[in-house]
Amino acid sequence: MNRKQLWLMASGVTAAVALLSACTGFDDAAGPESSPSASGFAAKSANPMSENVATVEKVKSAVESRLSVHEERFGSGGNSLCSTASPKMFTQECGVAAKATSEDASFALTQISGRDGFATLRSVAEKIEKAAVTYQELGCATNPAEAATRHACLEPAAVLAQGFPDLRDGANLGLAGK
């Protein structure tokens, strides 16, 4: 390379750096903190992300605080009053647990209403609400005698038994925008 080519290349690099500095608002000499446009740029790019994280954390915390109280009282998974293996599945005790699980699902839906990034929590909460309605409509908490009705109670009861952990997982996945 000759001097003229080197000078053109150096000029091109300098121009590119200047253009980048102008576009981002960063000034190498003064540093990004002292440039008003850099502060504006940083504020514009950082605030939506930090606001989203704060929102997700708020939702997660609110949902989990309710879940913890109800999960301790009614159990979850295989230890739930509504577990298909539980002798309490066809009792009013599971009916009360079903109502609490549905209320927590409704609460979660209220918390995420109009917000993006909670697809899993929304899906889980809607499924739980539907299961609670089905459990109630079938009369599962009244120890139905008909075998077909008892069999139909198994699916909604299983969803309700897993409701608290699934809501918690949905809230946690909200952090990942899922």
XYZ file of C-alpha atoms in Angstrom:
178
model
C 0.000 0.000 0.000
C 1.196 3.431 -0.755
C 0.822 6.544 1.419
C -2.233 7.781 -0.433
C -4.082 4.487 0.080
C -3.146 4.426 3.787
C -4.307 8.019 4.194
C -7.666 7.209 2.492
C -8.137 4.141 4.665
C -7.320 6.104 7.829
C -9.675 8.885 6.749
C -12.422 6.309 6.158
C -11.926 4.803 9.603
C -11.961 8.257 11.189
C -15.159 9.127 9.334
C -16.766 5.856 10.406
C -15.849 6.500 14.060
C -17.214 10.037 13.833
C -20.422 8.785 12.258
C -20.843 6.117 14.912
C -20.183 8.661 17.639
C -22.776 10.999 16.174
C -25.374 8.231 15.813
C -24.964 6.917 19.336
C -24.291 10.244 20.972
C -21.038 9.004 22.487
C -18.067 11.344 22.526
C -14.735 9.596 23.033
C -13.031 12.665 24.478
C -15.664 13.539 27.065
C -16.900 10.014 27.747
C -20.463 8.765 27.442
C -21.485 10.107 30.862
C -20.911 13.753 29.995
C -22.710 13.867 26.670
C -26.357 14.930 26.899
C -27.221 12.896 23.846
C -25.459 9.861 25.331
C -27.494 10.210 28.509
C -30.654 10.417 26.454
C -29.603 7.408 24.429
C -28.765 5.393 27.528
C -32.000 6.397 29.204
C -34.059 5.486 26.153
C -32.397 2.125 25.693
C -32.102 1.163 29.376
C -35.476 2.282 30.726
C -37.746 -0.026 28.722
C -35.647 -3.004 29.715
C -35.434 -2.050 33.386
C -39.148 -1.183 33.424
C -39.974 -4.588 31.935
C -37.800 -6.392 34.456
C -39.355 -4.397 37.307
C -42.847 -5.221 36.036
C -42.063 -8.908 35.713
C -40.513 -8.966 39.182
C -43.570 -7.210 40.621
C -45.958 -9.681 38.980
C -43.822 -12.644 40.010
C -43.642 -11.458 43.609
C -47.379 -10.737 43.862
C -48.362 -14.084 42.354
C -45.873 -16.083 44.404
C -46.919 -14.512 47.701
C -50.489 -15.725 47.138
C -49.349 -19.117 45.912
C -47.176 -19.764 48.940
C -50.037 -19.235 51.372
C -52.455 -21.458 49.475
C -49.896 -24.101 48.587
C -48.945 -24.459 52.246
C -52.598 -24.857 53.191
C -53.779 -27.163 50.372
C -50.592 -28.864 49.173
C -49.557 -29.314 45.573
C -48.738 -32.027 43.106
C -48.960 -35.464 44.709
C -49.472 -33.844 48.114
C -52.472 -31.780 46.972
C -55.925 -32.388 48.382
C -57.013 -32.561 44.723
C -54.389 -35.074 43.637
C -56.025 -37.956 41.815
C -54.363 -40.250 44.375
C -55.746 -38.279 47.332
C -58.702 -39.654 49.282
C -59.892 -36.031 49.538
C -60.229 -35.513 45.788
C -64.004 -36.019 45.886
C -64.582 -33.905 49.004
C -65.404 -30.306 49.856
C -61.779 -29.929 50.995
C -60.622 -30.320 47.392
C -63.489 -28.040 46.367
C -62.098 -25.304 48.629
C -58.585 -25.940 47.277
C -59.952 -25.787 43.719
C -61.553 -22.428 44.486
C -58.296 -21.048 45.957
C -56.283 -22.304 42.988
C -58.754 -20.719 40.587
C -58.642 -17.436 42.527
C -54.837 -17.444 42.285
C -55.078 -18.087 38.556
C -57.553 -15.219 38.187
C -55.268 -12.979 40.232
C -52.339 -13.859 37.948
C -54.423 -13.037 34.879
C -55.377 -9.690 36.385
C -51.715 -8.921 37.091
C -50.654 -9.643 33.503
C -53.668 -8.164 31.736
C -52.502 -6.044 28.804
C -48.847 -6.994 29.280
C -46.594 -8.834 26.855
C -44.220 -11.638 27.767
C -46.405 -13.803 29.989
C -47.641 -16.389 27.502
C -46.923 -19.375 29.750
C -48.467 -17.831 32.850
C -51.532 -16.766 30.851
C -51.960 -20.226 29.345
C -51.537 -22.007 32.684
C -53.900 -19.647 34.514
C -56.605 -20.034 31.866
C -56.258 -23.825 31.991
C -56.598 -23.781 35.792
C -59.692 -21.578 35.652
C -61.286 -23.948 33.142
C -60.404 -26.973 35.287
C -61.949 -25.354 38.370
C -65.172 -24.627 36.502
C -65.300 -28.193 35.163
C -64.590 -29.643 38.626
C -67.455 -27.591 40.059
C -69.894 -28.281 37.191
C -69.303 -32.029 37.460
C -69.963 -31.915 41.200
C -66.638 -33.574 41.922
C -66.494 -32.201 45.487
C -69.780 -33.938 46.346
C -68.417 -37.476 45.946
C -70.397 -38.369 42.800
C -71.579 -41.971 42.651
C -71.638 -42.355 38.865
C -68.431 -43.898 37.515
C -68.423 -41.752 34.368
C -68.634 -38.565 36.440
C -65.886 -39.743 38.798
C -63.717 -40.523 35.790
C -64.458 -37.107 34.244
C -63.301 -35.489 37.517
C -59.791 -36.925 37.202
C -58.462 -34.502 34.564
C -59.592 -31.237 36.171
C -58.481 -32.474 39.584
C -55.020 -33.273 38.218
C -54.753 -29.779 36.692
C -55.818 -28.218 40.010
C -53.386 -30.367 41.994
C -50.542 -29.120 39.811
C -51.919 -25.579 39.682
C -49.701 -23.867 42.247
C -46.384 -25.188 40.845
C -47.522 -24.463 37.284
C -48.494 -20.884 38.160
C -45.136 -20.409 39.884
C -43.294 -21.778 36.847
C -45.318 -19.480 34.590
C -44.425 -16.481 36.726
C -40.749 -17.465 36.646
C -40.824 -17.895 32.870
C -42.139 -14.350 32.634
C -38.585 -13.265 33.461
C -37.503 -14.846 30.203
C -40.388 -13.246 28.327
C -42.204 -16.547 27.930
